[in-house]
Amino acid sequence: MQLFACPISTNEKRAQHDTAYALLRYAVENVYQCPLPEIARSDRGKPYFPTAPEISFNLSHCDGFAVCSIGVSPLGVDVERIRPLRQGVLRRAFSTKEAAAVENSSCPDKAFFRRWTLKESYVKAIGIGISYPLHTVCFDLQGERILSSTPGWAYAQFLIADTWVVSCCARESEALPRQIALWQSPRLGVGESVFEEDFCGDED
């Protein structure tokens, strides 16, 4: 799996969407040396390439950031800007142990979104989405180690500028990224490489 990301200077949803798809086009053209295939959606809404099933991808975007993951097996990615957590979501979507870990953290908001993005990446990888009972997908964060209740799946996580959390999920057989390629895209389309850096291992 490879990850490509791009900062977004506007909060407009359309710009976030377009930037994510620009990253996807760049990734396909440069990793697989082919034009972007036609995109379809499964019955549950997961995008895929019907004419290129050997390429798996997933997209995510939020306020200020877009990310694209691409690989050869089912995968999922989620990015969120760290912001005040919502207690209702914490109660509904987190196990009792997870909720306690968040509330006892020195930075509850970051602890919340570290776990939330992991949950999102998993349900996106399996193609179901947030209709899945998220409180049954549990994570225990021990430094760089991410322990989960999802056998057969592996995870990686990155903290960007202490502002965004990016989490990705793939089959254990797929090599997980240790870096994110960050791109500057002043206009929607192919961007210019800024830098690559490993953001793993940040504590709560």
PDB file of C-alpha atoms in Angstrom:
ATOM      1  CA  MET A   1       0.000   0.000   0.000  1.00  0.00           C
ATOM      2  CA  GLN A   2       1.076   3.546  -0.711  1.00  0.00           C
ATOM      3  CA  LEU A   3      -0.356   6.765   0.727  1.00  0.00           C
ATOM      4  CA  PHE A   4      -0.578  10.132  -1.006  1.00  0.00           C
ATOM      5  CA  ALA A   5      -1.859  13.263   0.715  1.00  0.00           C
ATOM      6  CA  CYS A   6      -2.365  16.933  -0.012  1.00  0.00           C
ATOM      7  CA  PRO A   7      -3.218  19.959   2.138  1.00  0.00           C
ATOM      8  CA  ILE A   8      -6.288  21.924   1.064  1.00  0.00           C
ATOM      9  CA  SER A   9      -6.504  25.675   1.548  1.00  0.00           C
ATOM     10  CA  THR A  10     -10.306  25.857   1.464  1.00  0.00           C
ATOM     11  CA  ASN A  11     -13.035  24.243   3.553  1.00  0.00           C
ATOM     12  CA  GLU A  12     -15.284  23.756   0.518  1.00  0.00           C
ATOM     13  CA  LYS A  13     -16.453  20.153   0.266  1.00  0.00           C
ATOM     14  CA  ARG A  14     -16.183  20.154  -3.521  1.00  0.00           C
ATOM     15  CA  ALA A  15     -12.536  21.208  -3.393  1.00  0.00           C
ATOM     16  CA  GLN A  16     -11.816  18.453  -0.854  1.00  0.00           C
ATOM     17  CA  HIS A  17     -13.515  15.867  -3.080  1.00  0.00           C
ATOM     18  CA  ASP A  18     -11.734  17.048  -6.234  1.00  0.00           C
ATOM     19  CA  THR A  19      -8.337  17.067  -4.513  1.00  0.00           C
ATOM     20  CA  ALA A  20      -8.814  13.480  -3.320  1.00  0.00           C
ATOM     21  CA  TYR A  21      -9.636  12.340  -6.859  1.00  0.00           C
ATOM     22  CA  ALA A  22      -6.700  14.314  -8.261  1.00  0.00           C
ATOM     23  CA  LEU A  23      -4.467  12.368  -5.873  1.00  0.00           C
ATOM     24  CA  LEU A  24      -6.043   9.122  -7.076  1.00  0.00           C
ATOM     25  CA  ARG A  25      -5.398  10.012 -10.709  1.00  0.00           C
ATOM     26  CA  TYR A  26      -1.784  10.862  -9.908  1.00  0.00           C
ATOM     27  CA  ALA A  27      -1.293   7.636  -7.927  1.00  0.00           C
ATOM     28  CA  VAL A  28      -2.699   5.394 -10.668  1.00  0.00           C
ATOM     29  CA  GLU A  29      -0.738   7.124 -13.424  1.00  0.00           C
ATOM     30  CA  ASN A  30       2.558   7.025 -11.541  1.00  0.00           C
ATOM     31  CA  VAL A  31       2.350   3.719  -9.642  1.00  0.00           C
ATOM     32  CA  TYR A  32       0.656   1.656 -12.355  1.00  0.00           C
ATOM     33  CA  GLN A  33       1.576   3.723 -15.440  1.00  0.00           C
ATOM     34  CA  CYS A  34      -1.970   3.737 -16.783  1.00  0.00           C
ATOM     35  CA  PRO A  35      -4.804   6.246 -17.125  1.00  0.00           C
ATOM     36  CA  LEU A  36      -7.369   6.491 -14.359  1.00  0.00           C
ATOM     37  CA  PRO A  37      -9.912   3.695 -14.979  1.00  0.00           C
ATOM     38  CA  GLU A  38     -13.665   4.178 -14.801  1.00  0.00           C
ATOM     39  CA  ILE A  39     -14.910   4.284 -11.206  1.00  0.00           C
ATOM     40  CA  ALA A  40     -17.991   2.391 -10.038  1.00  0.00           C
ATOM     41  CA  ARG A  41     -19.518   1.875  -6.601  1.00  0.00           C
ATOM     42  CA  SER A  42     -20.554  -1.278  -4.799  1.00  0.00           C
ATOM     43  CA  ASP A  43     -24.076  -1.753  -3.411  1.00  0.00           C
ATOM     44  CA  ARG A  44     -22.797  -0.273  -0.148  1.00  0.00           C
ATOM     45  CA  GLY A  45     -21.147   2.687  -1.856  1.00  0.00           C
ATOM     46  CA  LYS A  46     -17.472   1.674  -1.869  1.00  0.00           C
ATOM     47  CA  PRO A  47     -15.695   2.963  -5.022  1.00  0.00           C
ATOM     48  CA  TYR A  48     -13.711   0.510  -7.145  1.00  0.00           C
ATOM     49  CA  PHE A  49     -12.323  -0.001 -10.649  1.00  0.00           C
ATOM     50  CA  PRO A  50     -14.507  -2.576 -12.480  1.00  0.00           C
ATOM     51  CA  THR A  51     -12.027  -2.781 -15.370  1.00  0.00           C
ATOM     52  CA  ALA A  52      -8.940  -2.943 -13.125  1.00  0.00           C
ATOM     53  CA  PRO A  53      -9.876  -5.119 -10.111  1.00  0.00           C
ATOM     54  CA  GLU A  54      -6.179  -5.731  -9.401  1.00  0.00           C
ATOM     55  CA  ILE A  55      -5.917  -2.122  -8.160  1.00  0.00           C
ATOM     56  CA  SER A  56      -7.506  -1.338  -4.792  1.00  0.00           C
ATOM     57  CA  PHE A  57      -7.909   2.220  -3.584  1.00  0.00           C
ATOM     58  CA  ASN A  58      -9.644   4.311  -0.995  1.00  0.00           C
ATOM     59  CA  LEU A  59     -10.038   8.051  -0.461  1.00  0.00           C
ATOM     60  CA  SER A  60     -10.716  10.332   2.473  1.00  0.00           C
ATOM     61  CA  HIS A  61     -10.850  14.082   2.993  1.00  0.00           C
ATOM     62  CA  CYS A  62     -11.677  16.526   5.736  1.00  0.00           C
ATOM     63  CA  ASP A  63     -11.232  20.164   6.641  1.00  0.00           C
ATOM     64  CA  GLY A  64      -7.797  21.047   5.244  1.00  0.00           C
ATOM     65  CA  PHE A  65      -6.561  17.668   4.029  1.00  0.00           C
ATOM     66  CA  ALA A  66      -7.120  14.907   1.468  1.00  0.00           C
ATOM     67  CA  VAL A  67      -5.567  11.441   1.297  1.00  0.00           C
ATOM     68  CA  CYS A  68      -5.508   8.529  -1.166  1.00  0.00           C
ATOM     69  CA  SER A  69      -4.434   4.943  -0.476  1.00  0.00           C
ATOM     70  CA  ILE A  70      -3.638   2.484  -3.254  1.00  0.00           C
ATOM     71  CA  GLY A  71      -2.550  -1.153  -3.240  1.00  0.00           C
ATOM     72  CA  VAL A  72      -3.305  -4.692  -4.362  1.00  0.00           C
ATOM     73  CA  SER A  73      -5.652  -5.955  -1.633  1.00  0.00           C
ATOM     74  CA  PRO A  74      -8.772  -4.524   0.060  1.00  0.00           C
ATOM     75  CA  LEU A  75      -7.827  -1.429   2.023  1.00  0.00           C
ATOM     76  CA  GLY A  76      -9.271   1.578   3.775  1.00  0.00           C
ATOM     77  CA  VAL A  77      -8.045   5.008   4.815  1.00  0.00           C
ATOM     78  CA  ASP A  78      -9.470   7.809   6.917  1.00  0.00           C
ATOM     79  CA  VAL A  79      -8.272  11.305   7.795  1.00  0.00           C
ATOM     80  CA  GLU A  80      -9.743  13.596  10.429  1.00  0.00           C
ATOM     81  CA  ARG A  81      -8.796  16.989  11.768  1.00  0.00           C
ATOM     82  CA  ILE A  82      -8.366  16.873  15.532  1.00  0.00           C
ATOM     83  CA  ARG A  83     -11.198  18.834  17.109  1.00  0.00           C
ATOM     84  CA  PRO A  84     -13.350  18.610  20.247  1.00  0.00           C
ATOM     85  CA  LEU A  85     -14.731  15.085  20.567  1.00  0.00           C
ATOM     86  CA  ARG A  86     -18.458  14.402  20.811  1.00  0.00           C
ATOM     87  CA  GLN A  87     -19.461  12.554  23.950  1.00  0.00           C
ATOM     88  CA  GLY A  88     -22.449  10.932  22.233  1.00  0.00           C
ATOM     89  CA  VAL A  89     -20.228   9.376  19.582  1.00  0.00           C
ATOM     90  CA  LEU A  90     -17.760   8.255  22.256  1.00  0.00           C
ATOM     91  CA  ARG A  91     -20.547   6.426  24.100  1.00  0.00           C
ATOM     92  CA  ARG A  92     -22.086   4.838  20.989  1.00  0.00           C
ATOM     93  CA  ALA A  93     -19.039   3.916  18.909  1.00  0.00           C
ATOM     94  CA  PHE A  94     -16.412   3.025  21.524  1.00  0.00           C
ATOM     95  CA  SER A  95     -16.134   0.099  23.895  1.00  0.00           C
ATOM     96  CA  THR A  96     -16.067   0.786  27.618  1.00  0.00           C
ATOM     97  CA  LYS A  97     -12.297   0.175  27.688  1.00  0.00           C
ATOM     98  CA  GLU A  98     -11.684   2.473  24.709  1.00  0.00           C
ATOM     99  CA  ALA A  99     -13.831   5.249  26.161  1.00  0.00           C
ATOM    100  CA  ALA A 100     -11.912   5.057  29.438  1.00  0.00           C
ATOM    101  CA  ALA A 101      -8.597   5.261  27.574  1.00  0.00           C
ATOM    102  CA  VAL A 102      -9.795   8.378  25.752  1.00  0.00           C
ATOM    103  CA  GLU A 103     -11.134  10.089  28.861  1.00  0.00           C
ATOM    104  CA  ASN A 104      -7.985   9.314  30.856  1.00  0.00           C
ATOM    105  CA  SER A 105      -5.650  10.505  28.111  1.00  0.00           C
ATOM    106  CA  SER A 106      -3.631  13.692  28.466  1.00  0.00           C
ATOM    107  CA  CYS A 107      -5.181  14.770  25.152  1.00  0.00           C
ATOM    108  CA  PRO A 108      -8.667  13.229  24.888  1.00  0.00           C
ATOM    109  CA  ASP A 109      -9.477  14.814  21.532  1.00  0.00           C
ATOM    110  CA  LYS A 110      -6.397  13.347  19.857  1.00  0.00           C
ATOM    111  CA  ALA A 111      -6.928  10.001  21.598  1.00  0.00           C
ATOM    112  CA  PHE A 112     -10.496   9.943  20.310  1.00  0.00           C
ATOM    113  CA  PHE A 113      -9.592  10.610  16.684  1.00  0.00           C
ATOM    114  CA  ARG A 114      -6.696   8.155  16.744  1.00  0.00           C
ATOM    115  CA  ARG A 115      -9.210   5.416  17.501  1.00  0.00           C
ATOM    116  CA  TRP A 116     -12.045   6.817  15.392  1.00  0.00           C
ATOM    117  CA  THR A 117      -9.926   6.920  12.223  1.00  0.00           C
ATOM    118  CA  LEU A 118      -8.779   3.340  12.830  1.00  0.00           C
ATOM    119  CA  LYS A 119     -12.399   2.209  13.097  1.00  0.00           C
ATOM    120  CA  GLU A 120     -13.318   4.123   9.943  1.00  0.00           C
ATOM    121  CA  SER A 121     -10.380   2.673   7.996  1.00  0.00           C
ATOM    122  CA  TYR A 122     -11.500  -0.856   8.890  1.00  0.00           C
ATOM    123  CA  VAL A 123     -15.160  -0.488   7.912  1.00  0.00           C
ATOM    124  CA  LYS A 124     -14.076   1.209   4.674  1.00  0.00           C
ATOM    125  CA  ALA A 125     -11.677  -1.656   3.945  1.00  0.00           C
ATOM    126  CA  ILE A 126     -14.426  -4.257   4.335  1.00  0.00           C
ATOM    127  CA  GLY A 127     -16.774  -2.079   2.276  1.00  0.00           C
ATOM    128  CA  ILE A 128     -19.561  -1.641   4.819  1.00  0.00           C
ATOM    129  CA  GLY A 129     -19.118   1.859   6.212  1.00  0.00           C
ATOM    130  CA  ILE A 130     -20.289   3.324   9.500  1.00  0.00           C
ATOM    131  CA  SER A 131     -23.488   1.233   9.545  1.00  0.00           C
ATOM    132  CA  TYR A 132     -21.159  -1.414  11.032  1.00  0.00           C
ATOM    133  CA  PRO A 133     -21.413  -1.635  14.866  1.00  0.00           C
ATOM    134  CA  LEU A 134     -18.275   0.391  15.562  1.00  0.00           C
ATOM    135  CA  HIS A 135     -18.219  -0.355  19.287  1.00  0.00           C
ATOM    136  CA  THR A 136     -17.345  -3.967  18.395  1.00  0.00           C
ATOM    137  CA  VAL A 137     -14.182  -2.905  16.515  1.00  0.00           C
ATOM    138  CA  CYS A 138     -11.752  -2.256  19.350  1.00  0.00           C
ATOM    139  CA  PHE A 139      -8.237  -0.854  19.447  1.00  0.00           C
ATOM    140  CA  ASP A 140      -5.526  -0.734  22.078  1.00  0.00           C
ATOM    141  CA  LEU A 141      -2.749   1.758  21.301  1.00  0.00           C
ATOM    142  CA  GLN A 142       0.623   0.940  22.819  1.00  0.00           C
ATOM    143  CA  GLY A 143       3.105   3.434  21.398  1.00  0.00           C
ATOM    144  CA  GLU A 144       3.710   2.389  17.793  1.00  0.00           C
ATOM    145  CA  ARG A 145       1.831  -0.880  18.301  1.00  0.00           C
ATOM    146  CA  ILE A 146      -1.809  -0.956  17.252  1.00  0.00           C
ATOM    147  CA  LEU A 147      -3.661  -3.946  18.693  1.00  0.00           C
ATOM    148  CA  SER A 148      -7.116  -4.671  17.320  1.00  0.00           C
ATOM    149  CA  SER A 149     -10.062  -7.045  17.562  1.00  0.00           C
ATOM    150  CA  THR A 150      -9.952  -7.628  13.780  1.00  0.00           C
ATOM    151  CA  PRO A 151      -7.866 -10.744  12.996  1.00  0.00           C
ATOM    152  CA  GLY A 152      -6.293 -10.781   9.546  1.00  0.00           C
ATOM    153  CA  TRP A 153      -6.083  -6.991   9.266  1.00  0.00           C
ATOM    154  CA  ALA A 154      -3.173  -4.648   9.968  1.00  0.00           C
ATOM    155  CA  TYR A 155      -3.016  -0.905  10.600  1.00  0.00           C
ATOM    156  CA  ALA A 156      -0.724   2.092  10.304  1.00  0.00           C
ATOM    157  CA  GLN A 157      -1.297   5.579  11.661  1.00  0.00           C
ATOM    158  CA  PHE A 158       0.226   9.019  11.135  1.00  0.00           C
ATOM    159  CA  LEU A 159      -0.047  12.366  12.897  1.00  0.00           C
ATOM    160  CA  ILE A 160       0.321  15.313  10.528  1.00  0.00           C
ATOM    161  CA  ALA A 161       1.477  18.638  11.996  1.00  0.00           C
ATOM    162  CA  ASP A 162      -0.238  17.705  15.272  1.00  0.00           C
ATOM    163  CA  THR A 163      -3.478  18.632  13.484  1.00  0.00           C
ATOM    164  CA  TRP A 164      -4.670  15.678  11.368  1.00  0.00           C
ATOM    165  CA  VAL A 165      -4.727  11.939  12.039  1.00  0.00           C
ATOM    166  CA  VAL A 166      -4.442   9.518   9.103  1.00  0.00           C
ATOM    167  CA  SER A 167      -5.151   5.818   9.645  1.00  0.00           C
ATOM    168  CA  CYS A 168      -5.016   3.028   7.090  1.00  0.00           C
ATOM    169  CA  CYS A 169      -6.050  -0.615   7.132  1.00  0.00           C
ATOM    170  CA  ALA A 170      -5.153  -3.538   4.858  1.00  0.00           C
ATOM    171  CA  ARG A 171      -4.879  -7.310   4.878  1.00  0.00           C
ATOM    172  CA  GLU A 172      -1.912  -8.581   6.876  1.00  0.00           C
ATOM    173  CA  SER A 173      -0.395  -9.837   3.613  1.00  0.00           C
ATOM    174  CA  GLU A 174      -0.086  -6.258   2.299  1.00  0.00           C
ATOM    175  CA  ALA A 175       2.958  -4.203   3.275  1.00  0.00           C
ATOM    176  CA  LEU A 176       1.814  -1.160   5.229  1.00  0.00           C
ATOM    177  CA  PRO A 177       3.281   2.277   4.500  1.00  0.00           C
ATOM    178  CA  ARG A 178       5.813   3.826   6.832  1.00  0.00           C
ATOM    179  CA  GLN A 179       5.579   7.177   5.072  1.00  0.00           C
ATOM    180  CA  ILE A 180       3.061   9.484   3.474  1.00  0.00           C
ATOM    181  CA  ALA A 181       3.982  11.293   0.267  1.00  0.00           C
ATOM    182  CA  LEU A 182       2.750  14.851   0.742  1.00  0.00           C
ATOM    183  CA  TRP A 183       1.948  16.901  -2.353  1.00  0.00           C
ATOM    184  CA  GLN A 184       1.342  20.560  -2.984  1.00  0.00           C
ATOM    185  CA  SER A 185      -1.498  21.125  -5.441  1.00  0.00           C
ATOM    186  CA  PRO A 186      -2.132  24.842  -6.070  1.00  0.00           C
ATOM    187  CA  ARG A 187      -4.537  23.817  -8.831  1.00  0.00           C
ATOM    188  CA  LEU A 188      -6.545  20.624  -8.968  1.00  0.00           C
ATOM    189  CA  GLY A 189      -4.527  18.061 -10.875  1.00  0.00           C
ATOM    190  CA  VAL A 190      -1.074  16.570 -10.592  1.00  0.00           C
ATOM    191  CA  GLY A 191       0.795  18.111  -7.691  1.00  0.00           C
ATOM    192  CA  GLU A 192       4.431  18.716  -6.886  1.00  0.00           C
ATOM    193  CA  SER A 193       6.222  16.621  -4.276  1.00  0.00           C
ATOM    194  CA  VAL A 194       6.980  18.546  -1.097  1.00  0.00           C
ATOM    195  CA  PHE A 195       8.437  15.939   1.232  1.00  0.00           C
ATOM    196  CA  GLU A 196       7.971  12.505   2.710  1.00  0.00           C
ATOM    197  CA  GLU A 197       8.231  11.832   6.411  1.00  0.00           C
ATOM    198  CA  ASP A 198       7.379   9.098   8.881  1.00  0.00           C
ATOM    199  CA  PHE A 199       4.806  10.288  11.444  1.00  0.00           C
ATOM    200  CA  CYS A 200       4.324   6.971  13.247  1.00  0.00           C
ATOM    201  CA  GLY A 201       4.504   6.418  16.958  1.00  0.00           C
ATOM    202  CA  ASP A 202       3.001   9.590  18.420  1.00  0.00           C
ATOM    203  CA  GLU A 203       1.530   9.052  21.847  1.00  0.00           C
ATOM    204  CA  ASP A 204      -1.951  10.021  23.022  1.00  0.00           C
TER     205      ASP A 204
END
